[in-house]
mmCIF file of N, CA and C in Angstrom:
data_model
loop_
_atom_site.group_PDB
_atom_site.id
_atom_site.type_symbol
_atom_site.label_atom_id
_atom_site.label_comp_id
_atom_site.label_asym_id
_atom_site.label_seq_id
_atom_site.Cartn_x
_atom_site.Cartn_y
_atom_site.Cartn_z
ATOM 1 N N MET A 1 76.853 116.323 116.358
ATOM 2 C CA MET A 1 78.095 116.349 116.088
ATOM 3 C C MET A 1 79.037 117.248 116.770
ATOM 4 N N LYS A 2 80.317 117.022 118.004
ATOM 5 C CA LYS A 2 81.074 117.953 118.777
ATOM 6 C C LYS A 2 81.165 118.639 117.988
ATOM 7 N N ARG A 3 81.953 120.076 118.726
ATOM 8 C CA ARG A 3 82.647 121.298 118.255
ATOM 9 C C ARG A 3 83.783 120.122 118.022
ATOM 10 N N ASN A 4 84.392 119.940 118.735
ATOM 11 C CA ASN A 4 86.094 118.557 118.496
ATOM 12 C C ASN A 4 85.989 118.139 117.136
ATOM 13 N N GLN A 5 84.670 117.036 116.572
ATOM 14 C CA GLN A 5 84.034 116.709 115.554
ATOM 15 C C GLN A 5 83.933 118.266 113.924
ATOM 16 N N THR A 6 83.445 118.757 113.729
ATOM 17 C CA THR A 6 83.086 118.996 113.412
ATOM 18 C C THR A 6 84.240 120.240 112.857
ATOM 19 N N THR A 7 84.944 121.289 113.596
ATOM 20 C CA THR A 7 86.440 121.173 113.533
ATOM 21 C C THR A 7 87.534 119.778 112.844
ATOM 22 N N ALA A 8 87.285 119.191 112.968
ATOM 23 C CA ALA A 8 88.296 117.965 112.262
ATOM 24 C C ALA A 8 87.778 117.926 110.699
ATOM 25 N N PHE A 9 85.854 118.120 110.412
ATOM 26 C CA PHE A 9 85.623 118.065 109.824
ATOM 27 C C PHE A 9 86.056 118.557 108.843
ATOM 28 N N ILE A 10 86.002 120.228 108.922
ATOM 29 C CA ILE A 10 86.036 121.897 108.440
ATOM 30 C C ILE A 10 87.535 121.441 108.169
ATOM 31 N N ILE A 11 88.218 121.507 108.710
ATOM 32 C CA ILE A 11 89.984 120.968 108.680
ATOM 33 C C ILE A 11 90.444 119.800 107.521
ATOM 34 N N PHE A 12 89.713 118.310 107.633
ATOM 35 C CA PHE A 12 89.856 117.153 106.917
ATOM 36 C C PHE A 12 88.883 118.296 105.802
ATOM 37 N N ILE A 13 88.368 118.609 105.145
ATOM 38 C CA ILE A 13 86.911 119.160 103.811
ATOM 39 C C ILE A 13 88.959 120.313 103.482
ATOM 40 N N LEU A 14 88.887 121.393 103.629
ATOM 41 C CA LEU A 14 89.237 122.552 102.856
ATOM 42 C C LEU A 14 90.688 122.088 102.909
ATOM 43 N N LEU A 15 92.143 120.982 103.507
ATOM 44 C CA LEU A 15 93.315 120.126 103.441
ATOM 45 C C LEU A 15 92.971 119.973 101.904
ATOM 46 N N HIS A 16 92.130 118.922 101.863
ATOM 47 C CA HIS A 16 91.563 118.131 101.410
ATOM 48 C C HIS A 16 91.649 118.011 99.346
ATOM 49 N N ILE A 17 90.738 119.463 100.142
ATOM 50 C CA ILE A 17 90.708 120.195 97.866
ATOM 51 C C ILE A 17 91.650 120.907 98.308
ATOM 52 N N SER A 18 92.517 121.158 99.150
ATOM 53 C CA SER A 18 93.420 122.320 98.547
ATOM 54 C C SER A 18 94.802 121.515 98.316
ATOM 55 N N ILE A 19 94.845 120.383 98.650
ATOM 56 C CA ILE A 19 96.100 119.443 97.895
ATOM 57 C C ILE A 19 95.921 119.616 97.003
ATOM 58 N N LEU A 20 94.203 118.842 97.345
ATOM 59 C CA LEU A 20 93.844 118.479 95.050
ATOM 60 C C LEU A 20 93.757 119.096 94.813
ATOM 61 N N TYR A 21 93.708 120.360 94.413
ATOM 62 C CA TYR A 21 93.392 121.457 93.964
ATOM 63 C C TYR A 21 95.129 122.248 93.241
ATOM 64 N N TYR A 22 95.224 121.887 94.440
ATOM 65 C CA TYR A 22 97.085 122.678 94.343
ATOM 66 C C TYR A 22 97.667 121.786 93.063
ATOM 67 N N PHE A 23 98.213 120.845 93.179
ATOM 68 C CA PHE A 23 98.467 119.372 92.159
ATOM 69 C C PHE A 23 97.669 118.666 91.031
ATOM 70 N N HIS A 24 97.078 119.177 90.973
ATOM 71 C CA HIS A 24 96.180 118.589 89.772
ATOM 72 C C HIS A 24 96.420 118.601 88.285
ATOM 73 N N ASP A 25 96.910 119.644 88.000
ATOM 74 C CA ASP A 25 97.743 119.567 87.040
ATOM 75 C C ASP A 25 99.357 120.479 86.885
ATOM 76 N N ARG A 26 100.374 120.054 87.958
ATOM 77 C CA ARG A 26 101.329 119.917 88.053
ATOM 78 C C ARG A 26 102.189 119.653 87.589
ATOM 79 N N PHE A 27 102.171 117.999 87.086
ATOM 80 C CA PHE A 27 102.667 117.548 85.785
ATOM 81 C C PHE A 27 102.227 116.636 84.931
ATOM 82 N N TRP A 28 102.747 116.283 84.308
ATOM 83 C CA TRP A 28 102.774 115.399 82.816
ATOM 84 C C TRP A 28 103.794 113.921 82.896
ATOM 85 N N SER A 29 103.862 113.554 82.414
ATOM 86 C CA SER A 29 104.266 112.795 82.018
ATOM 87 C C SER A 29 103.742 111.760 79.668
ATOM 88 N N ALA A 30 104.202 112.561 79.105
ATOM 89 C CA ALA A 30 104.641 112.387 77.736
ATOM 90 C C ALA A 30 103.651 111.015 77.214
ATOM 91 N N ALA A 31 104.539 110.022 78.141
ATOM 92 C CA ALA A 31 104.295 108.550 77.443
ATOM 93 C C ALA A 31 102.646 108.049 77.823
ATOM 94 N N THR A 32 102.498 108.006 78.754
ATOM 95 C CA THR A 32 101.302 107.986 79.338
ATOM 96 C C THR A 32 99.713 109.598 79.342
ATOM 97 N N ASP A 33 100.038 110.442 78.978
ATOM 98 C CA ASP A 33 99.039 111.411 79.404
ATOM 99 C C ASP A 33 98.978 111.806 77.482
ATOM 100 N N GLY A 34 99.895 111.378 76.490
ATOM 101 C CA GLY A 34 99.871 111.267 75.680
ATOM 102 C C GLY A 34 98.866 110.392 74.663
ATOM 103 N N GLN A 35 99.276 109.342 75.366
ATOM 104 C CA GLN A 35 99.006 107.946 75.122
ATOM 105 C C GLN A 35 97.202 108.352 74.870
ATOM 106 N N SER A 36 97.650 108.479 76.636
ATOM 107 C CA SER A 36 96.301 108.355 76.924
ATOM 108 C C SER A 36 94.472 109.109 76.426
ATOM 109 N N ALA A 37 95.605 110.229 75.818
ATOM 110 C CA ALA A 37 94.796 111.888 75.815
ATOM 111 C C ALA A 37 94.429 111.234 74.137
ATOM 112 N N LEU A 38 95.946 110.758 73.459
ATOM 113 C CA LEU A 38 95.090 110.175 71.525
ATOM 114 C C LEU A 38 93.817 108.740 72.220
ATOM 115 N N THR A 39 93.698 107.959 72.795
ATOM 116 C CA THR A 39 93.108 107.408 72.520
ATOM 117 C C THR A 39 90.970 107.911 73.241
ATOM 118 N N ALA A 40 91.950 108.097 73.182
ATOM 119 C CA ALA A 40 90.399 109.607 74.234
ATOM 120 C C ALA A 40 90.436 109.933 73.038
ATOM 121 N N GLN A 41 90.684 111.140 72.421
ATOM 122 C CA GLN A 41 90.752 111.741 71.078
ATOM 123 C C GLN A 41 89.734 110.814 70.190
ATOM 124 N N HIS A 42 90.802 109.883 69.504
ATOM 125 C CA HIS A 42 90.331 108.526 69.180
ATOM 126 C C HIS A 42 89.008 107.732 68.620
ATOM 127 N N ILE A 43 88.530 108.170 70.190
ATOM 128 C CA ILE A 43 87.158 107.349 70.349
ATOM 129 C C ILE A 43 85.775 108.251 70.534
ATOM 130 N N ASN A 44 86.004 109.670 70.336
ATOM 131 C CA ASN A 44 85.928 111.246 70.793
ATOM 132 C C ASN A 44 84.905 110.720 69.453
ATOM 133 N N GLN A 45 86.038 110.536 68.124
ATOM 134 C CA GLN A 45 85.673 111.199 66.758
ATOM 135 C C GLN A 45 84.897 110.019 66.885
ATOM 136 N N GLY A 46 84.253 108.854 67.278
ATOM 137 C CA GLY A 46 84.036 107.901 66.518
ATOM 138 C C GLY A 46 84.590 106.905 66.369
ATOM 139 N N GLU A 47 85.892 106.371 66.872
ATOM 140 C CA GLU A 47 86.647 105.183 66.190
ATOM 141 C C GLU A 47 85.958 103.796 67.444
ATOM 142 N N VAL A 48 85.776 102.880 66.680
ATOM 143 C CA VAL A 48 86.244 101.736 67.683
ATOM 144 C C VAL A 48 87.668 100.725 68.533
ATOM 145 N N LEU A 49 87.667 101.228 70.145
ATOM 146 C CA LEU A 49 88.346 100.329 71.160
ATOM 147 C C LEU A 49 88.842 98.911 70.160
ATOM 148 N N PHE A 50 90.265 99.031 70.044
ATOM 149 C CA PHE A 50 90.630 97.098 69.498
ATOM 150 C C PHE A 50 89.390 96.617 68.270
ATOM 151 N N ARG A 51 89.796 97.634 67.136
ATOM 152 C CA ARG A 51 89.439 97.492 65.870
ATOM 153 C C ARG A 51 90.766 98.552 64.921
ATOM 154 N N ASP A 52 89.583 99.807 65.381
ATOM 155 C CA ASP A 52 90.246 100.812 65.074
ATOM 156 C C ASP A 52 91.403 101.697 65.940
ATOM 157 N N ILE A 53 91.740 101.306 66.751
ATOM 158 C CA ILE A 53 92.519 101.963 67.561
ATOM 159 C C ILE A 53 93.682 101.017 68.751
ATOM 160 N N HIS A 54 94.667 100.640 68.641
ATOM 161 C CA HIS A 54 95.612 99.362 69.602
ATOM 162 C C HIS A 54 95.922 98.992 70.762
ATOM 163 N N ASP A 55 95.210 99.036 71.681
ATOM 164 C CA ASP A 55 96.166 99.725 72.830
ATOM 165 C C ASP A 55 95.816 98.370 74.014
ATOM 166 N N PRO A 56 97.395 98.737 74.893
ATOM 167 C CA PRO A 56 97.055 97.115 75.923
ATOM 168 C C PRO A 56 96.294 97.310 76.884
ATOM 169 N N HIS A 57 95.827 98.576 76.940
ATOM 170 C CA HIS A 57 94.846 97.873 78.204
ATOM 171 C C HIS A 57 93.688 97.952 77.860
ATOM 172 N N PRO A 58 92.934 96.936 79.605
ATOM 173 C CA PRO A 58 91.621 97.624 79.105
ATOM 174 C C PRO A 58 90.720 98.429 78.860
ATOM 175 N N GLY A 59 89.045 98.780 77.886
ATOM 176 C CA GLY A 59 88.979 99.877 77.803
ATOM 177 C C GLY A 59 87.773 100.539 78.341
ATOM 178 N N TYR A 60 87.762 100.177 80.058
ATOM 179 C CA TYR A 60 87.040 100.289 80.669
ATOM 180 C C TYR A 60 88.018 102.279 80.896
ATOM 181 N N ILE A 61 89.156 102.525 80.984
ATOM 182 C CA ILE A 61 89.747 103.378 81.314
ATOM 183 C C ILE A 61 89.739 104.766 80.673
ATOM 184 N N HIS A 62 89.678 103.570 79.014
ATOM 185 C CA HIS A 62 89.978 104.649 77.399
ATOM 186 C C HIS A 62 88.981 105.802 77.311
ATOM 187 N N TRP A 63 87.583 105.003 78.298
ATOM 188 C CA TRP A 63 86.342 105.249 77.640
ATOM 189 C C TRP A 63 85.744 106.555 79.055
ATOM 190 N N LEU A 64 85.830 106.403 80.445
ATOM 191 C CA LEU A 64 86.300 107.498 81.112
ATOM 192 C C LEU A 64 86.969 108.301 80.624
ATOM 193 N N ASN A 65 88.950 108.287 80.233
ATOM 194 C CA ASN A 65 89.041 109.604 79.795
ATOM 195 C C ASN A 65 88.100 110.342 78.625
ATOM 196 N N ALA A 66 87.656 109.487 77.503
ATOM 197 C CA ALA A 66 86.658 109.920 76.582
ATOM 198 C C ALA A 66 85.701 111.011 77.396
ATOM 199 N N LEU A 67 84.876 110.721 78.276
ATOM 200 C CA LEU A 67 84.142 110.951 79.030
ATOM 201 C C LEU A 67 84.613 111.731 78.853
ATOM 202 N N ALA A 68 85.379 112.357 80.082
ATOM 203 C CA ALA A 68 86.479 113.725 80.708
ATOM 204 C C ALA A 68 86.908 113.865 79.807
ATOM 205 N N MET A 69 87.118 114.059 78.676
ATOM 206 C CA MET A 69 87.609 115.201 77.403
ATOM 207 C C MET A 69 86.154 114.675 77.038
ATOM 208 N N ARG A 70 85.247 114.600 76.670
ATOM 209 C CA ARG A 70 84.097 115.130 76.083
ATOM 210 C C ARG A 70 83.313 116.231 76.773
ATOM 211 N N LEU A 71 83.311 115.965 78.136
ATOM 212 C CA LEU A 71 82.496 116.695 79.164
ATOM 213 C C LEU A 71 83.959 118.126 79.305
ATOM 214 N N PHE A 72 84.800 118.027 79.788
ATOM 215 C CA PHE A 72 85.536 118.954 79.623
ATOM 216 C C PHE A 72 87.243 119.624 79.187
ATOM 217 N N GLY A 73 86.673 119.591 77.957
ATOM 218 C CA GLY A 73 87.611 119.435 76.930
ATOM 219 C C GLY A 73 88.405 118.780 76.530
ATOM 220 N N GLU A 74 89.371 119.236 75.297
ATOM 221 C CA GLU A 74 90.652 118.733 74.919
ATOM 222 C C GLU A 74 91.475 118.641 75.132
ATOM 223 N N ASP A 75 92.051 118.277 76.341
ATOM 224 C CA ASP A 75 93.066 119.430 77.414
ATOM 225 C C ASP A 75 93.405 117.829 77.952
ATOM 226 N N PHE A 76 95.137 117.681 78.263
ATOM 227 C CA PHE A 76 95.536 116.929 79.800
ATOM 228 C C PHE A 76 94.729 116.818 80.963
ATOM 229 N N VAL A 77 94.286 118.525 80.762
ATOM 230 C CA VAL A 77 94.383 118.273 83.041
ATOM 231 C C VAL A 77 92.885 117.017 82.466
ATOM 232 N N SER A 78 91.601 117.123 81.435
ATOM 233 C CA SER A 78 90.507 116.945 81.840
ATOM 234 C C SER A 78 91.071 115.799 82.216
ATOM 235 N N LEU A 79 92.054 114.585 81.352
ATOM 236 C CA LEU A 79 92.551 113.209 82.111
ATOM 237 C C LEU A 79 92.066 113.121 84.091
ATOM 238 N N ARG A 80 92.382 114.336 84.147
ATOM 239 C CA ARG A 80 92.610 114.092 85.500
ATOM 240 C C ARG A 80 91.721 114.117 86.375
ATOM 241 N N TYR A 81 90.410 114.882 85.949
ATOM 242 C CA TYR A 81 89.176 114.287 87.126
ATOM 243 C C TYR A 81 88.849 114.249 87.349
ATOM 244 N N PRO A 82 89.185 112.540 86.371
ATOM 245 C CA PRO A 82 88.027 111.443 87.841
ATOM 246 C C PRO A 82 88.767 111.047 87.965
ATOM 247 N N VAL A 83 90.127 111.106 88.485
ATOM 248 C CA VAL A 83 91.143 110.455 89.167
ATOM 249 C C VAL A 83 91.392 111.559 90.215
ATOM 250 N N THR A 84 91.248 112.695 90.055
ATOM 251 C CA THR A 84 90.149 113.639 91.802
ATOM 252 C C THR A 84 89.040 113.191 92.492
ATOM 253 N N ILE A 85 88.698 112.915 91.199
ATOM 254 C CA ILE A 85 87.286 112.656 92.109
ATOM 255 C C ILE A 85 87.686 111.290 93.621
ATOM 256 N N LEU A 86 88.303 110.795 92.236
ATOM 257 C CA LEU A 86 88.181 108.813 92.776
ATOM 258 C C LEU A 86 89.217 109.698 94.047
ATOM 259 N N ILE A 87 89.815 110.018 94.704
ATOM 260 C CA ILE A 87 91.305 110.125 95.476
ATOM 261 C C ILE A 87 90.071 110.789 96.741
ATOM 262 N N PHE A 88 89.846 112.252 95.705
ATOM 263 C CA PHE A 88 88.714 112.445 96.663
ATOM 264 C C PHE A 88 87.592 111.309 97.903
ATOM 265 N N ALA A 89 86.686 110.911 97.003
ATOM 266 C CA ALA A 89 86.198 109.955 97.971
ATOM 267 C C ALA A 89 86.712 109.222 98.354
ATOM 268 N N GLY A 90 87.026 108.381 98.216
ATOM 269 C CA GLY A 90 87.974 107.802 99.247
ATOM 270 C C GLY A 90 88.636 108.189 99.936
ATOM 271 N N GLY A 91 89.582 109.676 100.351
ATOM 272 C CA GLY A 91 89.511 109.922 101.067
ATOM 273 C C GLY A 91 89.238 109.874 102.095
ATOM 274 N N SER A 92 87.294 110.257 101.308
ATOM 275 C CA SER A 92 86.473 110.892 102.451
ATOM 276 C C SER A 92 85.645 109.910 102.808
ATOM 277 N N LEU A 93 86.058 108.424 102.403
ATOM 278 C CA LEU A 93 85.361 107.158 102.637
ATOM 279 C C LEU A 93 87.056 106.893 104.247
ATOM 280 N N LEU A 94 87.627 106.730 103.786
ATOM 281 C CA LEU A 94 88.447 106.612 104.581
ATOM 282 C C LEU A 94 88.503 107.293 106.636
ATOM 283 N N PHE A 95 87.567 109.119 106.321
ATOM 284 C CA PHE A 95 87.717 109.737 107.172
ATOM 285 C C PHE A 95 86.274 109.257 107.740
ATOM 286 N N TRP A 96 85.375 108.895 106.970
ATOM 287 C CA TRP A 96 84.262 109.015 107.474
ATOM 288 C C TRP A 96 84.329 106.611 108.430
ATOM 289 N N LEU A 97 85.186 106.085 107.784
ATOM 290 C CA LEU A 97 85.871 105.242 108.760
ATOM 291 C C LEU A 97 86.816 104.708 109.842
ATOM 292 N N PHE A 98 87.370 106.284 109.549
ATOM 293 C CA PHE A 98 88.063 106.536 111.245
ATOM 294 C C PHE A 98 87.689 106.914 112.265
ATOM 295 N N PHE A 99 86.509 107.896 111.420
ATOM 296 C CA PHE A 99 85.999 109.472 112.442
ATOM 297 C C PHE A 99 85.506 108.619 114.224
ATOM 298 N N MET A 100 85.064 107.529 114.246
ATOM 299 C CA MET A 100 84.506 107.613 115.194
ATOM 300 C C MET A 100 85.608 107.113 116.650
ATOM 301 N N GLN A 101 86.315 106.426 115.543
ATOM 302 C CA GLN A 101 87.847 106.648 116.716
ATOM 303 C C GLN A 101 88.632 107.279 117.423
ATOM 304 N N SER A 102 88.595 108.442 115.531
ATOM 305 C CA SER A 102 89.167 110.129 116.740
ATOM 306 C C SER A 102 88.596 110.374 115.147
ATOM 307 N N PRO A 103 88.928 111.707 115.771
ATOM 308 C CA PRO A 103 88.728 112.425 115.100
ATOM 309 C C PRO A 103 89.872 113.139 113.858
ATOM 310 N N TRP A 104 90.650 113.249 114.524
ATOM 311 C CA TRP A 104 92.221 113.590 113.948
ATOM 312 C C TRP A 104 92.751 112.660 113.850
ATOM 313 N N LEU A 105 92.295 111.538 113.700
ATOM 314 C CA LEU A 105 93.383 110.509 113.017
ATOM 315 C C LEU A 105 91.761 110.029 111.735
ATOM 316 N N ALA A 106 90.605 110.256 111.832
ATOM 317 C CA ALA A 106 90.304 110.178 110.160
ATOM 318 C C ALA A 106 90.554 111.469 109.693
ATOM 319 N N VAL A 107 91.715 112.622 110.364
ATOM 320 C CA VAL A 107 91.749 113.422 109.480
ATOM 321 C C VAL A 107 93.048 112.790 108.813
ATOM 322 N N ILE A 108 93.826 112.551 109.894
ATOM 323 C CA ILE A 108 95.056 111.651 108.498
ATOM 324 C C ILE A 108 94.991 110.853 106.991
ATOM 325 N N ALA A 109 93.857 109.878 108.572
ATOM 326 C CA ALA A 109 93.892 108.598 107.007
ATOM 327 C C ALA A 109 93.726 109.584 105.542
ATOM 328 N N GLY A 110 91.971 109.892 106.191
ATOM 329 C CA GLY A 110 91.242 110.554 104.730
ATOM 330 C C GLY A 110 92.206 111.161 104.577
ATOM 331 N N LEU A 111 93.419 111.977 104.432
ATOM 332 C CA LEU A 111 93.946 112.866 103.475
ATOM 333 C C LEU A 111 95.469 112.225 103.042
ATOM 334 N N CYS A 112 95.558 110.715 103.336
ATOM 335 C CA CYS A 112 95.759 109.808 102.831
ATOM 336 C C CYS A 112 95.899 109.465 101.958
ATOM 337 N N PRO A 113 95.141 109.465 100.679
ATOM 338 C CA PRO A 113 94.970 108.862 100.012
ATOM 339 C C PRO A 113 95.669 110.356 98.398
ATOM 340 N N ALA A 114 95.282 111.358 99.307
ATOM 341 C CA ALA A 114 95.949 112.097 97.688
ATOM 342 C C ALA A 114 97.836 112.927 98.281
ATOM 343 N N ALA A 115 97.782 112.824 99.578
ATOM 344 C CA ALA A 115 99.201 112.972 100.305
ATOM 345 C C ALA A 115 100.448 111.898 99.932
ATOM 346 N N LEU A 116 100.037 110.274 99.514
ATOM 347 C CA LEU A 116 100.522 109.687 99.078
ATOM 348 C C LEU A 116 100.809 108.493 97.619
ATOM 349 N N SER A 117 99.452 108.769 96.638
ATOM 350 C CA SER A 117 99.786 108.678 96.496
ATOM 351 C C SER A 117 99.336 109.750 93.924
ATOM 352 N N PHE A 118 98.807 110.664 94.545
ATOM 353 C CA PHE A 118 98.287 111.838 93.689
ATOM 354 C C PHE A 118 99.305 112.831 93.949
ATOM 355 N N VAL A 119 100.208 113.471 94.659
ATOM 356 C CA VAL A 119 101.059 114.307 94.505
ATOM 357 C C VAL A 119 102.378 113.286 94.063
ATOM 358 N N HIS A 120 102.750 112.279 94.562
ATOM 359 C CA HIS A 120 103.342 111.219 94.015
ATOM 360 C C HIS A 120 103.677 110.919 91.916
ATOM 361 N N HIS A 121 102.672 110.156 91.538
ATOM 362 C CA HIS A 121 102.923 110.651 90.425
ATOM 363 C C HIS A 121 101.404 110.858 89.814
ATOM 364 N N LEU A 122 101.569 112.207 88.608
ATOM 365 C CA LEU A 122 100.213 112.977 89.177
ATOM 366 C C LEU A 122 99.831 112.540 87.311
ATOM 367 N N GLY A 123 100.311 111.082 86.881
ATOM 368 C CA GLY A 123 99.239 111.063 85.669
ATOM 369 C C GLY A 123 97.807 110.326 85.874
ATOM 370 N N PRO A 124 97.408 110.401 85.182
ATOM 371 C CA PRO A 124 96.023 110.577 85.009
ATOM 372 C C PRO A 124 95.961 108.945 85.206
ATOM 373 N N SER A 125 96.794 107.818 84.426
ATOM 374 C CA SER A 125 96.034 105.737 85.271
ATOM 375 C C SER A 125 96.297 105.785 86.373
ATOM 376 N N HIS A 126 96.488 106.876 87.274
ATOM 377 C CA HIS A 126 96.984 105.789 88.270
ATOM 378 C C HIS A 126 95.990 105.757 90.009
#
């Protein structure tokens, strides 16, 4: 890897992690976060989704939220960790896709998922 490419990669990683770390717990939406956390909490207590708990959303997001709460504790911030991981993975994929064209374009493209989605609506369901 050339020096210019290595510098671009290091800058991308540092900026990406900094944005995600800074914004991962700055906001909460009472309706969305509360409903997601309550459903995840009920699933972790052994209740069956769509039998004991009624919700209009498909079950996959609730099972992911339940797993996050089981792994990281029963806290609203726990619901953001899967979203943060997915945004980091998506940004890294964009960086990789644009890297051969231009390392600096790759930095900008890779930061787009974090800068344009997660920062504007920090709820765990988006």
